[in-house]
Each structure stands twice: as C-alpha cells, then as structure tokens.
C-alpha cells in the first residue's frame, strides 16, 4: 500500500517511484524468466537490436511474473488508487530499442488505470529512464497535450518533465493517462510492467475500454507474432481458483478481452 505521502504524490502528479520493491533474489528470478521467455517466443527471430520485442508473462513458463498481478505490492496499490473492483490486465516483458516519444497509454481520458514499470538495468536521463509530465493525467492538461503535441514537433528532451531515475528493484507507478517518454536508451533496454484498468462504470468508459480490449488482443501480431494469443489459456483457466483473478476474468470476458 502507498503511504499517505506517496498517495498524495500520485494523485497530484500522476506517478510515484517506489524504491527497491523487489529483493535481490526476486530480481534474479525476474531476469531468468525474462531472458528465457523472450528467447522462447522469438525463437524464430533472435533479437538483433533493430526492433522492440514484447511478451505477456502470465503463462506457466513464467510463474513469478504470473504471480505479480495478484501480489499485494501491486494489486493492493491499484485497488487503493482505483477501487477494489480494479481489473488486473497483464504483466509483460519488453526489449526496447532507441527512444520512445511522448504519449499516454490510453486512447481516451475515460479509459484509465495504473501501470507499474520496472527496468532490469540502471536508467537515467540519457540512458532511457522513464520521463513523465507531472499532472498530465488531469484535464484540461491531458486534452491540451493531445492537441498541441501534434503540431509542436518538440524534441523529447525539450518537453518539460520529470526523469524517473531508477535502479533494478525500483518500480515506477503511473496513471495510464500520464504522458511519458524515454530518451537515450540503448538498443536493448529491458523493461517490464504490471497493468491494471479501472473497472468501467459509465457507458462511455465501457465503450473505450472495449476498444482497448480489441487493441490488446492484436498486440502480439503488432510485435511480430501473429499466431500467438495475447492472454495464455492457462492463466484464463485460473487453475488455483483465485477469487480475485476470477473476478477479473469474469469482467474481462464481459468486455471481450478474450473469447468466452
């Protein structure tokens, strides 16, 4: 759970850095699962530093990653921020290439939630650290940025923002609507995330969340694996009968994140 100060920071600025959330032993497991899974799903195309690789980490081959969505360090904070009916969506692993321009992680102000991002290498201002624009998850700033960023053509580093310097073990939590970017990363930047969505309450929220579900289902094809499904069947099967996961699955099925 966030402290009162951390909660106020997130609610004011749209992000908070959680230092050393993972133990050294956990980091060893994370790195091993990260390497093995990305090699497995991209066995047909070994990484060469020219394009981003992405994998959902919810299957039986990545048990530690798969446990993170239901880990209180993550789901407890997500529920603290957006309510006990918040939906755990996915954990993933990424090998990033080059810079990432300014963007929010949602197509609509009405579709929101929290992303927990953690890097497996030290990152800083010129080494691919996450940059955020504080307060950009709020209106009217969110909408103004969406309009103005189209025409200003500013360099990533010319946009006023905060650089979330981090070491392995640190986690950056940010609202999906918070505008963010990265600059100066290598051609093999290892970053992982846990993602939670607000449970849509209004017709507009539900409509945009359904649109997001369609995009999510197509993400593996976007990253060069058109034959792979987005969510592993074993995670959807919920073999340990987790009540929390089942609640997520029931709502995700209603919203068509996967086929019934």
mmCIF file with all atom_site columns, C-alpha atoms in Angstrom, residues 78-79 82-88 197-200 247-248:
data_model
loop_
_atom_site.group_PDB
_atom_site.id
_atom_site.type_symbol
_atom_site.label_atom_id
_atom_site.label_alt_id
_atom_site.label_comp_id
_atom_site.label_asym_id
_atom_site.label_entity_id
_atom_site.label_seq_id
_atom_site.pdbx_PDB_ins_code
_atom_site.Cartn_x
_atom_site.Cartn_y
_atom_site.Cartn_z
_atom_site.occupancy
_atom_site.B_iso_or_equiv
_atom_site.pdbx_formal_charge
_atom_site.auth_seq_id
_atom_site.auth_comp_id
_atom_site.auth_asym_id
_atom_site.auth_atom_id
_atom_site.pdbx_PDB_model_num
ATOM 1  C CA . UNK A 1 78  ? -4.030  -0.495  -7.776  1.00 0.00 ? 78  UNK A CA 1
ATOM 2  C CA . UNK A 1 79  ? -7.115  -1.056  -5.613  1.00 0.00 ? 79  UNK A CA 1
ATOM 3  C CA . UNK A 1 82  ? -8.959  2.983   -8.350  1.00 0.00 ? 82  UNK A CA 1
ATOM 4  C CA . UNK A 1 83  ? -11.146 0.858   -6.089  1.00 0.00 ? 83  UNK A CA 1
ATOM 5  C CA . UNK A 1 84  ? -11.435 -2.783  -5.062  1.00 0.00 ? 84  UNK A CA 1
ATOM 6  C CA . UNK A 1 85  ? -13.033 -3.685  -8.402  1.00 0.00 ? 85  UNK A CA 1
ATOM 7  C CA . UNK A 1 86  ? -9.931  -2.626  -10.349 1.00 0.00 ? 86  UNK A CA 1
ATOM 8  C CA . UNK A 1 87  ? -9.070  -5.216  -13.030 1.00 0.00 ? 87  UNK A CA 1
ATOM 9  C CA . UNK A 1 88  ? -5.653  -6.879  -13.309 1.00 0.00 ? 88  UNK A CA 1
ATOM 10 C CA . UNK A 1 197 ? -7.509  -0.979  -15.589 1.00 0.00 ? 197 UNK A CA 1
ATOM 11 C CA . UNK A 1 198 ? -10.287 0.891   -13.893 1.00 0.00 ? 198 UNK A CA 1
ATOM 12 C CA . UNK A 1 199 ? -13.491 -1.163  -13.972 1.00 0.00 ? 199 UNK A CA 1
ATOM 13 C CA . UNK A 1 200 ? -15.640 0.950   -16.321 1.00 0.00 ? 200 UNK A CA 1
ATOM 14 C CA . UNK A 1 247 ? -13.484 -11.602 -10.735 1.00 0.00 ? 247 UNK A CA 1
ATOM 15 C CA . UNK A 1 248 ? -11.060 -10.043 -13.210 1.00 0.00 ? 248 UNK A CA 1
#
